[in-house]
mmCIF file of C-alpha atoms and ligand atoms in Angstrom:
data_model
loop_
_atom_site.group_PDB
_atom_site.id
_atom_site.type_symbol
_atom_site.label_atom_id
_atom_site.label_comp_id
_atom_site.label_asym_id
_atom_site.label_seq_id
_atom_site.Cartn_x
_atom_site.Cartn_y
_atom_site.Cartn_z
ATOM 1 C CA MET C 1 71.829 44.969 144.633
ATOM 2 C CA ARG C 2 71.550 48.069 142.466
ATOM 3 C CA ILE C 3 68.631 47.559 140.115
ATOM 4 C CA LEU C 4 67.439 49.597 137.161
ATOM 5 C CA VAL C 5 63.626 49.712 137.289
ATOM 6 C CA THR C 6 62.107 50.747 133.945
ATOM 7 C CA GLY C 7 58.651 52.291 134.182
ATOM 8 C CA GLY C 8 59.762 53.003 137.738
ATOM 9 C CA ALA C 9 57.163 55.689 138.525
ATOM 10 C CA GLY C 10 54.244 53.447 137.549
ATOM 11 C CA TYR C 11 51.727 51.652 139.740
ATOM 12 C CA ILE C 12 53.391 48.262 140.239
ATOM 13 C CA ALA C 13 56.976 49.540 139.922
ATOM 14 C CA SER C 14 56.556 52.190 142.633
ATOM 15 C CA HIS C 15 55.284 49.570 145.095
ATOM 16 C CA THR C 16 58.127 47.285 144.058
ATOM 17 C CA ALA C 17 60.609 50.109 144.686
ATOM 18 C CA VAL C 18 59.361 50.335 148.281
ATOM 19 C CA SER C 19 59.774 46.557 148.724
ATOM 20 C CA LEU C 20 63.282 46.696 147.239
ATOM 21 C CA LEU C 21 64.316 49.579 149.512
ATOM 22 C CA ASP C 22 62.808 47.795 152.532
ATOM 23 C CA ARG C 23 65.034 44.788 151.723
ATOM 24 C CA GLY C 24 68.194 46.893 151.406
ATOM 25 C CA HIS C 25 68.361 46.997 147.600
ATOM 26 C CA GLN C 26 69.001 50.209 145.657
ATOM 27 C CA PRO C 27 66.508 50.783 142.842
ATOM 28 C CA VAL C 28 67.268 53.362 140.148
ATOM 29 C CA LEU C 29 63.951 54.371 138.602
ATOM 30 C CA LEU C 30 63.617 55.253 134.928
ATOM 31 C CA ASP C 31 60.397 56.593 133.395
ATOM 32 C CA ASN C 32 59.206 58.821 130.560
ATOM 33 C CA PHE C 33 56.038 59.670 132.563
ATOM 34 C CA CYS C 34 53.670 58.792 129.718
ATOM 35 C CA ASN C 35 51.400 57.154 132.311
ATOM 36 C CA SER C 36 52.709 58.350 135.687
ATOM 37 C CA LYS C 37 53.876 61.381 137.632
ATOM 38 C CA PRO C 38 57.201 62.208 139.314
ATOM 39 C CA ALA C 39 55.301 63.053 142.545
ATOM 40 C CA VAL C 40 55.346 59.369 143.453
ATOM 41 C CA LEU C 41 59.004 59.792 144.423
ATOM 42 C CA ASP C 42 58.050 61.954 147.432
ATOM 43 C CA ARG C 43 55.707 59.202 148.574
ATOM 44 C CA ILE C 44 58.412 56.537 148.242
ATOM 45 C CA GLU C 45 60.783 58.747 150.227
ATOM 46 C CA ALA C 46 58.202 59.402 152.959
ATOM 47 C CA LEU C 47 57.642 55.649 153.399
ATOM 48 C CA THR C 48 61.227 54.442 153.217
ATOM 49 C CA ARG C 49 63.270 57.520 154.282
ATOM 50 C CA GLN C 50 65.300 56.972 151.140
ATOM 51 C CA ARG C 51 65.018 58.871 147.885
ATOM 52 C CA PRO C 52 65.980 56.686 144.949
ATOM 53 C CA THR C 53 67.340 58.249 141.766
ATOM 54 C CA LEU C 54 64.579 58.935 139.232
ATOM 55 C CA LEU C 55 65.709 59.378 135.644
ATOM 56 C CA LYS C 56 63.388 60.971 133.090
ATOM 57 C CA MET C 57 64.226 58.768 130.152
ATOM 58 C CA ASP C 58 62.600 56.697 127.425
ATOM 59 C CA VAL C 59 63.564 53.039 127.517
ATOM 60 C CA ARG C 60 63.900 53.158 123.716
ATOM 61 C CA ASP C 61 66.893 55.509 124.063
ATOM 62 C CA THR C 62 69.485 52.719 124.050
ATOM 63 C CA ASP C 63 72.537 54.921 124.602
ATOM 64 C CA ALA C 64 71.006 56.793 127.538
ATOM 65 C CA VAL C 65 69.869 53.531 129.167
ATOM 66 C CA ALA C 66 73.312 51.958 128.679
ATOM 67 C CA ARG C 67 74.885 55.034 130.256
ATOM 68 C CA ALA C 68 72.476 54.855 133.192
ATOM 69 C CA LEU C 69 73.294 51.162 133.740
ATOM 70 C CA ARG C 70 77.015 51.926 133.807
ATOM 71 C CA GLU C 71 76.869 55.159 135.815
ATOM 72 C CA HIS C 72 74.721 53.565 138.512
ATOM 73 C CA ASP C 73 76.632 50.289 138.381
ATOM 74 C CA CYS C 74 73.400 48.261 138.067
ATOM 75 C CA GLN C 75 73.522 44.494 138.479
ATOM 76 C CA ALA C 76 69.975 43.728 137.338
ATOM 77 C CA VAL C 77 66.956 45.236 135.580
ATOM 78 C CA ILE C 78 63.249 44.946 136.277
ATOM 79 C CA HIS C 79 61.405 45.890 133.100
ATOM 80 C CA PHE C 80 57.942 47.324 133.814
ATOM 81 C CA ALA C 81 57.864 50.053 131.149
ATOM 82 C CA ALA C 82 55.057 49.341 128.700
ATOM 83 C CA LEU C 83 51.719 50.578 127.445
ATOM 84 C CA LYS C 84 49.009 48.391 128.961
ATOM 85 C CA ALA C 85 45.465 49.300 127.859
ATOM 86 C CA VAL C 86 43.940 46.417 125.916
ATOM 87 C CA GLY C 87 41.271 48.493 124.131
ATOM 88 C CA GLU C 88 43.757 51.204 123.151
ATOM 89 C CA SER C 89 46.092 48.542 121.768
ATOM 90 C CA VAL C 90 43.382 47.507 119.300
ATOM 91 C CA GLU C 91 43.016 51.147 118.169
ATOM 92 C CA LYS C 92 46.751 51.918 118.075
ATOM 93 C CA PRO C 93 48.595 48.628 117.567
ATOM 94 C CA LEU C 94 51.735 50.287 116.197
ATOM 95 C CA ALA C 95 52.163 52.409 119.310
ATOM 96 C CA TYR C 96 52.039 49.210 121.363
ATOM 97 C CA TYR C 97 54.466 47.243 119.208
ATOM 98 C CA GLU C 98 56.818 50.195 119.073
ATOM 99 C CA ASN C 99 56.771 50.917 122.784
ATOM 100 C CA ASN C 100 56.621 47.392 124.183
ATOM 101 C CA ILE C 101 58.682 45.450 121.635
ATOM 102 C CA GLN C 102 61.124 48.163 120.563
ATOM 103 C CA GLY C 103 61.457 49.216 124.211
ATOM 104 C CA THR C 104 62.527 45.706 125.177
ATOM 105 C CA LEU C 105 64.945 45.317 122.245
ATOM 106 C CA SER C 106 66.526 48.645 123.122
ATOM 107 C CA LEU C 107 66.844 47.631 126.762
ATOM 108 C CA LEU C 108 68.460 44.316 125.790
ATOM 109 C CA ALA C 109 70.986 46.148 123.637
ATOM 110 C CA ALA C 110 71.789 48.530 126.502
ATOM 111 C CA MET C 111 72.188 45.595 128.908
ATOM 112 C CA ARG C 112 74.485 43.791 126.488
ATOM 113 C CA SER C 113 76.715 46.818 125.984
ATOM 114 C CA SER C 114 77.020 47.393 129.723
ATOM 115 C CA GLY C 115 77.355 43.757 130.765
ATOM 116 C CA VAL C 116 74.142 43.452 132.816
ATOM 117 C CA LYS C 117 72.875 39.869 132.679
ATOM 118 C CA THR C 118 69.839 39.654 134.952
ATOM 119 C CA LEU C 119 66.381 40.748 133.815
ATOM 120 C CA VAL C 120 62.923 40.375 135.367
ATOM 121 C CA PHE C 121 60.074 41.090 132.941
ATOM 122 C CA SER C 122 56.466 42.164 133.644
ATOM 123 C CA SER C 123 54.311 39.693 131.749
ATOM 124 C CA SER C 124 50.625 39.002 132.134
ATOM 125 C CA ALA C 125 48.048 36.253 132.477
ATOM 126 C CA THR C 126 46.781 37.546 129.144
ATOM 127 C CA VAL C 127 49.456 35.371 127.424
ATOM 128 C CA TYR C 128 47.376 32.263 128.246
ATOM 129 C CA SER C 129 44.877 30.957 125.740
ATOM 130 C CA ALA C 130 41.319 31.456 127.028
ATOM 131 C CA ASP C 131 40.087 27.946 126.272
ATOM 132 C CA GLN C 132 41.529 25.809 129.011
ATOM 133 C CA PRO C 133 40.566 24.649 132.475
ATOM 134 C CA MET C 134 41.449 26.723 135.536
ATOM 135 C CA PRO C 135 43.787 27.121 137.320
ATOM 136 C CA LEU C 136 46.405 28.159 134.774
ATOM 137 C CA ARG C 137 49.854 26.615 135.066
ATOM 138 C CA GLU C 138 53.011 28.032 133.518
ATOM 139 C CA ASP C 139 53.092 25.171 131.008
ATOM 140 C CA GLY C 140 49.479 25.867 129.930
ATOM 141 C CA LEU C 141 48.466 26.677 126.383
ATOM 142 C CA LEU C 142 49.605 30.128 125.232
ATOM 143 C CA GLY C 143 47.714 32.398 122.852
ATOM 144 C CA THR C 144 46.291 35.854 123.206
ATOM 145 C CA SER C 145 43.728 37.971 121.399
ATOM 146 C CA SER C 146 44.820 41.627 121.617
ATOM 147 C CA PRO C 147 47.835 43.532 120.281
ATOM 148 C CA TYR C 148 48.748 44.290 123.914
ATOM 149 C CA GLY C 149 48.682 40.592 124.776
ATOM 150 C CA ARG C 150 50.729 39.802 121.682
ATOM 151 C CA THR C 151 53.431 42.267 122.727
ATOM 152 C CA LYS C 152 53.750 40.378 126.037
ATOM 153 C CA LEU C 153 53.898 36.987 124.329
ATOM 154 C CA MET C 154 56.360 38.227 121.679
ATOM 155 C CA VAL C 155 58.645 39.679 124.346
ATOM 156 C CA GLU C 156 58.535 36.376 126.253
ATOM 157 C CA ASN C 157 59.562 34.554 123.057
ATOM 158 C CA ILE C 158 62.381 37.032 122.407
ATOM 159 C CA LEU C 159 63.685 36.719 125.962
ATOM 160 C CA ALA C 160 63.531 32.913 125.889
ATOM 161 C CA ASP C 161 65.499 32.840 122.603
ATOM 162 C CA VAL C 162 68.134 35.284 123.827
ATOM 163 C CA ALA C 163 68.566 33.438 127.149
ATOM 164 C CA ALA C 164 68.863 30.122 125.284
ATOM 165 C CA ALA C 165 71.627 31.508 123.060
ATOM 166 C CA ASP C 166 73.700 33.042 125.859
ATOM 167 C CA LYS C 167 74.045 30.752 128.858
ATOM 168 C CA THR C 168 75.351 33.560 131.070
ATOM 169 C CA LEU C 169 72.001 35.404 131.066
ATOM 170 C CA SER C 170 69.272 35.044 133.681
ATOM 171 C CA PHE C 171 65.872 36.137 132.376
ATOM 172 C CA THR C 172 62.642 35.784 134.354
ATOM 173 C CA SER C 173 59.088 36.395 133.214
ATOM 174 C CA LEU C 174 56.483 37.122 135.871
ATOM 175 C CA ARG C 175 52.922 36.558 134.674
ATOM 176 C CA TYR C 176 50.773 38.831 136.818
ATOM 177 C CA PHE C 177 47.130 38.026 137.298
ATOM 178 C CA ASN C 178 44.981 41.008 138.389
ATOM 179 C CA PRO C 179 47.029 43.471 140.482
ATOM 180 C CA VAL C 180 44.841 45.648 142.722
ATOM 181 C CA GLY C 181 44.970 47.549 146.005
ATOM 182 C CA ALA C 182 47.450 50.073 147.296
ATOM 183 C CA HIS C 183 50.139 50.570 149.898
ATOM 184 C CA PRO C 184 48.475 50.180 153.344
ATOM 185 C CA SER C 185 49.592 53.730 154.257
ATOM 186 C CA GLY C 186 47.155 55.062 151.652
ATOM 187 C CA THR C 187 49.916 57.273 150.218
ATOM 188 C CA MET C 188 50.601 55.214 147.079
ATOM 189 C CA GLY C 189 48.183 53.521 144.728
ATOM 190 C CA GLU C 190 46.830 53.192 141.215
ATOM 191 C CA ASP C 191 46.269 56.493 139.407
ATOM 192 C CA PRO C 192 44.819 55.713 135.992
ATOM 193 C CA ARG C 193 44.421 58.475 133.417
ATOM 194 C CA GLY C 194 40.834 59.071 132.313
ATOM 195 C CA ILE C 195 38.064 56.579 133.018
ATOM 196 C CA PRO C 196 39.541 53.331 134.366
ATOM 197 C CA ASN C 197 39.231 50.195 132.232
ATOM 198 C CA ASN C 198 39.809 47.791 135.100
ATOM 199 C CA LEU C 199 37.340 46.785 137.762
ATOM 200 C CA MET C 200 38.946 47.792 141.068
ATOM 201 C CA PRO C 201 39.971 51.364 140.121
ATOM 202 C CA PHE C 202 36.530 51.844 138.550
ATOM 203 C CA VAL C 203 34.797 50.701 141.756
ATOM 204 C CA ALA C 204 37.111 52.930 143.825
ATOM 205 C CA GLN C 205 36.094 55.947 141.722
ATOM 206 C CA VAL C 206 32.409 55.085 142.165
ATOM 207 C CA ALA C 207 33.020 54.896 145.925
ATOM 208 C CA VAL C 208 34.653 58.336 145.988
ATOM 209 C CA GLY C 209 31.911 59.874 143.808
ATOM 210 C CA ARG C 210 33.949 60.459 140.641
ATOM 211 C CA LEU C 211 31.792 57.971 138.693
ATOM 212 C CA PRO C 212 28.048 57.384 139.150
ATOM 213 C CA ARG C 213 27.811 53.571 139.136
ATOM 214 C CA LEU C 214 29.637 50.400 138.199
ATOM 215 C CA ARG C 215 28.614 48.739 134.972
ATOM 216 C CA VAL C 216 28.811 44.991 135.536
ATOM 217 C CA PHE C 217 29.785 43.423 132.230
ATOM 218 C CA GLY C 218 27.453 40.415 132.082
ATOM 219 C CA ASN C 219 25.839 38.237 134.745
ATOM 220 C CA ASP C 220 25.232 35.166 132.609
ATOM 221 C CA TYR C 221 28.659 33.529 132.823
ATOM 222 C CA PRO C 222 28.942 29.971 134.170
ATOM 223 C CA THR C 223 30.370 31.197 137.499
ATOM 224 C CA VAL C 224 29.236 31.331 141.159
ATOM 225 C CA ASP C 225 26.918 34.301 140.575
ATOM 226 C CA GLY C 226 27.074 34.736 136.794
ATOM 227 C CA THR C 227 29.686 37.526 136.851
ATOM 228 C CA GLY C 228 33.279 37.168 135.639
ATOM 229 C CA MET C 229 35.845 35.685 137.994
ATOM 230 C CA ARG C 230 39.473 36.789 138.280
ATOM 231 C CA ASP C 231 42.517 36.217 140.459
ATOM 232 C CA TYR C 232 42.967 39.579 142.224
ATOM 233 C CA ILE C 233 46.361 39.986 143.856
ATOM 234 C CA HIS C 234 47.383 42.741 146.273
ATOM 235 C CA VAL C 235 50.011 44.993 144.676
ATOM 236 C CA CYS C 236 52.227 44.662 147.794
ATOM 237 C CA ASP C 237 52.209 40.858 147.456
ATOM 238 C CA LEU C 238 53.105 41.333 143.798
ATOM 239 C CA ALA C 239 55.899 43.761 144.733
ATOM 240 C CA GLU C 240 57.366 41.219 147.158
ATOM 241 C CA GLY C 241 57.165 38.601 144.395
ATOM 242 C CA HIS C 242 59.641 40.714 142.406
ATOM 243 C CA VAL C 243 62.132 40.759 145.254
ATOM 244 C CA SER C 244 61.865 36.959 145.536
ATOM 245 C CA ALA C 245 62.230 36.557 141.766
ATOM 246 C CA LEU C 246 65.313 38.762 141.780
ATOM 247 C CA ASN C 247 66.908 36.812 144.625
ATOM 248 C CA HIS C 248 66.217 33.588 142.755
ATOM 249 C CA ALA C 249 67.542 34.937 139.452
ATOM 250 C CA HIS C 250 70.791 36.266 140.801
ATOM 251 C CA GLY C 251 73.544 33.878 139.756
ATOM 252 C CA ARG C 252 71.039 31.424 138.249
ATOM 253 C CA ALA C 253 71.301 31.579 134.469
ATOM 254 C CA GLY C 254 68.467 30.515 132.188
ATOM 255 C CA TRP C 255 64.853 31.322 131.337
ATOM 256 C CA HIS C 256 62.389 31.230 134.225
ATOM 257 C CA VAL C 257 58.614 31.758 134.150
ATOM 258 C CA PHE C 258 56.322 32.230 137.155
ATOM 259 C CA ASN C 259 52.661 32.987 137.696
ATOM 260 C CA LEU C 260 52.104 35.643 140.344
ATOM 261 C CA GLY C 261 48.559 35.167 141.574
ATOM 262 C CA THR C 262 46.704 33.953 144.638
ATOM 263 C CA GLY C 263 45.155 30.841 143.111
ATOM 264 C CA GLN C 264 41.663 32.069 144.030
ATOM 265 C CA GLY C 265 38.910 33.279 141.716
ATOM 266 C CA THR C 266 36.669 36.147 142.870
ATOM 267 C CA SER C 267 33.564 37.395 141.045
ATOM 268 C CA VAL C 268 32.710 40.988 140.118
ATOM 269 C CA MET C 269 29.843 40.965 142.635
ATOM 270 C CA GLN C 270 32.139 39.638 145.368
ATOM 271 C CA VAL C 271 34.582 42.502 144.684
ATOM 272 C CA LEU C 272 31.730 45.019 144.753
ATOM 273 C CA GLN C 273 30.458 43.639 148.078
ATOM 274 C CA ALA C 274 33.933 43.650 149.639
ATOM 275 C CA PHE C 275 34.519 47.232 148.489
ATOM 276 C CA SER C 276 31.120 48.319 149.839
ATOM 277 C CA LEU C 277 32.135 46.942 153.237
ATOM 278 C CA ALA C 278 35.505 48.713 153.022
ATOM 279 C CA CYS C 279 34.007 52.122 152.197
ATOM 280 C CA GLY C 280 30.954 51.710 154.416
ATOM 281 C CA ARG C 281 28.159 52.140 151.881
ATOM 282 C CA GLU C 282 26.310 50.193 149.218
ATOM 283 C CA LEU C 283 27.777 51.029 145.826
ATOM 284 C CA PRO C 284 25.414 51.539 142.890
ATOM 285 C CA TYR C 285 25.698 49.232 139.867
ATOM 286 C CA GLU C 286 23.840 48.115 136.783
ATOM 287 C CA VAL C 287 24.234 44.945 134.765
ATOM 288 C CA VAL C 288 25.075 45.585 131.111
ATOM 289 C CA PRO C 289 26.011 43.175 128.287
ATOM 290 C CA ARG C 290 29.313 41.285 128.364
ATOM 291 C CA ARG C 291 32.467 43.195 127.363
ATOM 292 C CA SER C 292 33.817 41.815 124.127
ATOM 293 C CA GLY C 293 36.983 39.755 124.576
ATOM 294 C CA ASP C 294 36.248 38.917 128.238
ATOM 295 C CA VAL C 295 36.533 35.363 129.521
ATOM 296 C CA ALA C 296 34.259 33.875 132.193
ATOM 297 C CA ALA C 297 37.038 32.983 134.614
ATOM 298 C CA CYS C 298 40.790 33.213 134.972
ATOM 299 C CA TRP C 299 42.940 32.276 137.913
ATOM 300 C CA ALA C 300 46.461 31.075 138.580
ATOM 301 C CA ASP C 301 48.062 27.947 139.834
ATOM 302 C CA PRO C 302 50.655 29.720 142.032
ATOM 303 C CA HIS C 303 52.537 26.601 143.181
ATOM 304 C CA HIS C 304 55.600 27.031 140.991
ATOM 305 C CA ALA C 305 56.380 30.424 142.554
ATOM 306 C CA GLU C 306 55.674 29.016 145.989
ATOM 307 C CA SER C 307 57.968 26.004 145.678
ATOM 308 C CA THR C 308 60.759 27.697 143.703
ATOM 309 C CA LEU C 309 60.779 31.295 144.917
ATOM 310 C CA GLY C 310 59.444 30.633 148.393
ATOM 311 C CA TRP C 311 56.876 33.369 147.723
ATOM 312 C CA ARG C 312 53.129 33.286 148.146
ATOM 313 C CA ALA C 313 50.449 35.967 148.228
ATOM 314 C CA SER C 314 49.079 36.471 151.722
ATOM 315 C CA ARG C 315 46.828 39.539 151.614
ATOM 316 C CA THR C 316 43.044 39.032 151.502
ATOM 317 C CA LEU C 317 40.361 40.588 149.295
ATOM 318 C CA GLU C 318 39.292 42.641 152.328
ATOM 319 C CA MET C 319 42.816 44.087 152.587
ATOM 320 C CA MET C 320 42.918 44.798 148.840
ATOM 321 C CA CYS C 321 39.668 46.791 149.099
ATOM 322 C CA ALA C 322 40.524 48.510 152.397
ATOM 323 C CA ASP C 323 43.908 49.659 151.069
ATOM 324 C CA ALA C 324 42.499 50.748 147.688
ATOM 325 C CA TRP C 325 39.827 52.732 149.543
ATOM 326 C CA ARG C 326 42.380 54.350 151.895
ATOM 327 C CA TRP C 327 44.393 55.490 148.865
ATOM 328 C CA GLN C 328 41.380 56.638 146.829
ATOM 329 C CA SER C 329 39.664 58.514 149.653
ATOM 330 C CA ALA C 330 42.875 60.287 150.704
ATOM 331 C CA ASN C 331 43.862 61.054 147.093
ATOM 332 C CA PRO C 332 40.574 61.374 145.173
ATOM 333 C CA MET C 333 42.318 62.889 142.143
ATOM 334 C CA GLY C 334 45.428 60.678 142.370
ATOM 335 C CA TYR C 335 48.956 62.085 142.554
ATOM 336 C CA PRO C 336 49.473 65.852 142.210
ATOM 337 C CA ASP C 337 50.999 67.114 138.942
HETATM 338 P P1 LIG Q 401 51.783 51.792 134.669
HETATM 339 O O1 LIG Q 401 51.301 52.413 133.427
HETATM 340 O O2 LIG Q 401 51.367 52.392 135.973
HETATM 341 O O3 LIG Q 401 53.382 51.684 134.653
HETATM 342 C C1 LIG Q 401 54.130 51.635 133.471
HETATM 343 C C2 LIG Q 401 55.142 52.766 133.520
HETATM 344 O O4 LIG Q 401 55.988 52.693 132.376
HETATM 345 C C3 LIG Q 401 54.490 54.140 133.522
HETATM 346 O O5 LIG Q 401 55.037 54.905 134.583
HETATM 347 C C4 LIG Q 401 54.884 54.738 132.175
HETATM 348 O O6 LIG Q 401 55.019 56.143 132.232
HETATM 349 C C5 LIG Q 401 56.197 54.002 131.899
HETATM 350 N N1 LIG Q 401 56.548 53.862 130.477
HETATM 351 C C6 LIG Q 401 55.794 53.387 129.458
HETATM 352 N N2 LIG Q 401 56.487 53.393 128.318
HETATM 353 C C7 LIG Q 401 57.726 53.858 128.617
HETATM 354 C C8 LIG Q 401 58.899 54.101 127.850
HETATM 355 N N3 LIG Q 401 58.925 53.865 126.533
HETATM 356 N N4 LIG Q 401 59.997 54.573 128.477
HETATM 357 C C9 LIG Q 401 59.978 54.821 129.814
HETATM 358 N N5 LIG Q 401 58.892 54.635 130.577
HETATM 359 C C10 LIG Q 401 57.777 54.154 129.990
HETATM 360 O O7 LIG Q 401 51.354 50.242 134.613
HETATM 361 P P2 LIG Q 401 51.436 49.093 135.708
HETATM 362 O O8 LIG Q 401 50.042 48.651 135.966
HETATM 363 O O9 LIG Q 401 52.278 49.481 136.824
HETATM 364 O O10 LIG Q 401 52.107 47.960 134.831
HETATM 365 C C11 LIG Q 401 53.505 47.715 134.865
HETATM 366 C C12 LIG Q 401 53.824 46.554 133.941
HETATM 367 O O11 LIG Q 401 53.060 45.412 134.335
HETATM 368 C C13 LIG Q 401 53.483 46.786 132.473
HETATM 369 O O12 LIG Q 401 54.467 46.165 131.686
HETATM 370 C C14 LIG Q 401 52.156 46.077 132.313
HETATM 371 O O13 LIG Q 401 51.947 45.669 130.981
HETATM 372 C C15 LIG Q 401 52.340 44.886 133.226
HETATM 373 N N6 LIG Q 401 51.087 44.316 133.711
HETATM 374 C C16 LIG Q 401 50.199 45.113 134.361
HETATM 375 C C17 LIG Q 401 48.992 44.556 134.816
HETATM 376 C C18 LIG Q 401 47.962 45.415 135.510
HETATM 377 O O14 LIG Q 401 46.813 45.005 135.594
HETATM 378 N N7 LIG Q 401 48.306 46.565 136.051
HETATM 379 C C19 LIG Q 401 48.715 43.201 134.595
HETATM 380 C C20 LIG Q 401 49.661 42.414 133.944
HETATM 381 C C21 LIG Q 401 50.855 42.985 133.504
HETATM 382 C C1 LIG Q 402 42.249 43.103 131.916
HETATM 383 C C2 LIG Q 402 42.809 43.001 130.526
HETATM 384 C C3 LIG Q 402 43.879 41.918 130.491
HETATM 385 C C4 LIG Q 402 44.959 42.166 131.549
HETATM 386 C C5 LIG Q 402 44.252 42.208 132.890
HETATM 387 C C6 LIG Q 402 45.241 42.409 134.023
HETATM 388 C C7 LIG Q 402 40.885 43.650 129.115
HETATM 389 C C8 LIG Q 402 39.899 43.189 128.105
HETATM 390 N N1 LIG Q 402 41.729 42.717 129.601
HETATM 391 O O1 LIG Q 402 41.583 41.929 132.120
HETATM 392 O O2 LIG Q 402 44.493 41.866 129.231
HETATM 393 O O3 LIG Q 402 45.914 41.141 131.533
HETATM 394 O O4 LIG Q 402 43.291 43.274 132.875
HETATM 395 O O5 LIG Q 402 45.179 43.652 134.546
HETATM 396 O O6 LIG Q 402 40.978 44.813 129.449
HETATM 397 N N2 LIG Q 402 34.411 44.476 134.857
HETATM 398 C C9 LIG Q 402 33.143 45.013 134.982
HETATM 399 N N3 LIG Q 402 32.992 46.369 134.885
HETATM 400 C C10 LIG Q 402 34.041 47.218 134.674
HETATM 401 C C11 LIG Q 402 35.346 46.660 134.543
HETATM 402 C C12 LIG Q 402 35.484 45.283 134.628
HETATM 403 O O7 LIG Q 402 32.166 44.285 135.184
HETATM 404 O O8 LIG Q 402 33.837 48.445 134.580
HETATM 405 C C13 LIG Q 402 34.594 43.022 134.986
HETATM 406 C C14 LIG Q 402 35.171 42.343 133.761
HETATM 407 O O9 LIG Q 402 34.154 41.948 132.885
HETATM 408 C C15 LIG Q 402 35.929 41.162 134.395
HETATM 409 C C16 LIG Q 402 36.375 41.701 135.755
HETATM 410 O O10 LIG Q 402 35.531 42.817 136.019
HETATM 411 O O11 LIG Q 402 35.037 40.088 134.613
HETATM 412 C C17 LIG Q 402 37.820 42.166 135.767
HETATM 413 O O12 LIG Q 402 38.023 43.080 134.698
HETATM 414 P P1 LIG Q 402 39.415 43.879 134.531
HETATM 415 O O13 LIG Q 402 39.767 44.518 135.811
HETATM 416 O O14 LIG Q 402 39.265 44.752 133.334
HETATM 417 O O15 LIG Q 402 40.489 42.745 134.283
HETATM 418 P P2 LIG Q 402 40.525 41.562 133.178
HETATM 419 O O16 LIG Q 402 39.263 41.432 132.465
HETATM 420 O O17 LIG Q 402 41.029 40.346 133.863
#
């Protein structure tokens, strides 16, 4: 299949591109590089011996996207392009609504005008309401507290409505839990701008000496050791989940929703310990007050993806940390400009 991948130079999309190429698909990557660098293309080529097309384009440019879909004869789209920092979304909600909602509407218009009917969308566990027992199932209570989270939930609602109105469309939402790790080669990984908000890239930067110590946000949660628990999933497992979702979607009209997680909760201290083992030294940390908006625990029920897509995450926490460390230590400043 030829697949347009929006946000194609980003962290999850670049790993997905490798999985697609490995399975004989032809991704066409589209990115405006607001949170990524074109250098990732060399890394994809080195791993796969194929150099996919990379278009510098904003997903909100409907005409250009429609042209790209036609010129490259795409049969499906995976829509990763979005802004994703929760804190920033509180400061700049309009930028988030404009990029994430308008971006999706523009993409849908481009797909309609070029006759592309299959879409896989990057959603998030953040669409689930915090007050419910774990693990989270796809039919769990929805509700989210940040503008970023609302853009994901709004897009899901838009896609469900559009797919309900046109029975020829196949739309899939993938609700990612906490993607971490890197390609096992150490040549591709997460390259956040500025100080990372998320745990694993922060720990990786402590390990490589870019940051002095981890601040553990609270150790008084009702969890195994008092620190927050999350469902960390290796980015390569997540990438393979997209290939499975695409295979399932092809020729199967309707609205489909899947959790992509491991089904296992891991605490902040457990991540820190695993990363210390991976990098071979104790990593400094201090416990500070809880981060506002954080929940005690969040993990997936992954059975729907397992039974319907035939996909399940297989990589361990040790592999997530070892691969993240290989990437971070070989590329301490991320991708070159
Ligand atoms: P990322 O920032 O690395 O990738 C997003 C890419 O989209 C970037 O390359 C960016 O330059 C591009 N982009 C943004 N707006 C664009 C626009 N208007 N036009 C063209 N390109 C644009 O982020 P990621 O972690 O790879 O996340 C990918 C998707 O997965 C996002 O939709 C994100 O919300 C979602 N998601 C991520 C996580 C996570 O923890 N990383 C969790 C749940 C969901
Ligand atoms: C974050 C987002 C969420 C998104 C998810 C997936 C916030 C508030 N939420 O959630 O919307 O869907 O990523 O990527 O940003 N921690 C520390 N110290 C740190 C960083 C994190 O102790 O420096 C702790 C957190 O308190 C949490 C755990 O580590 O318990 C994981 O945090 P993080 O990686 O930011 O992910 P989420 O909180 O799940």
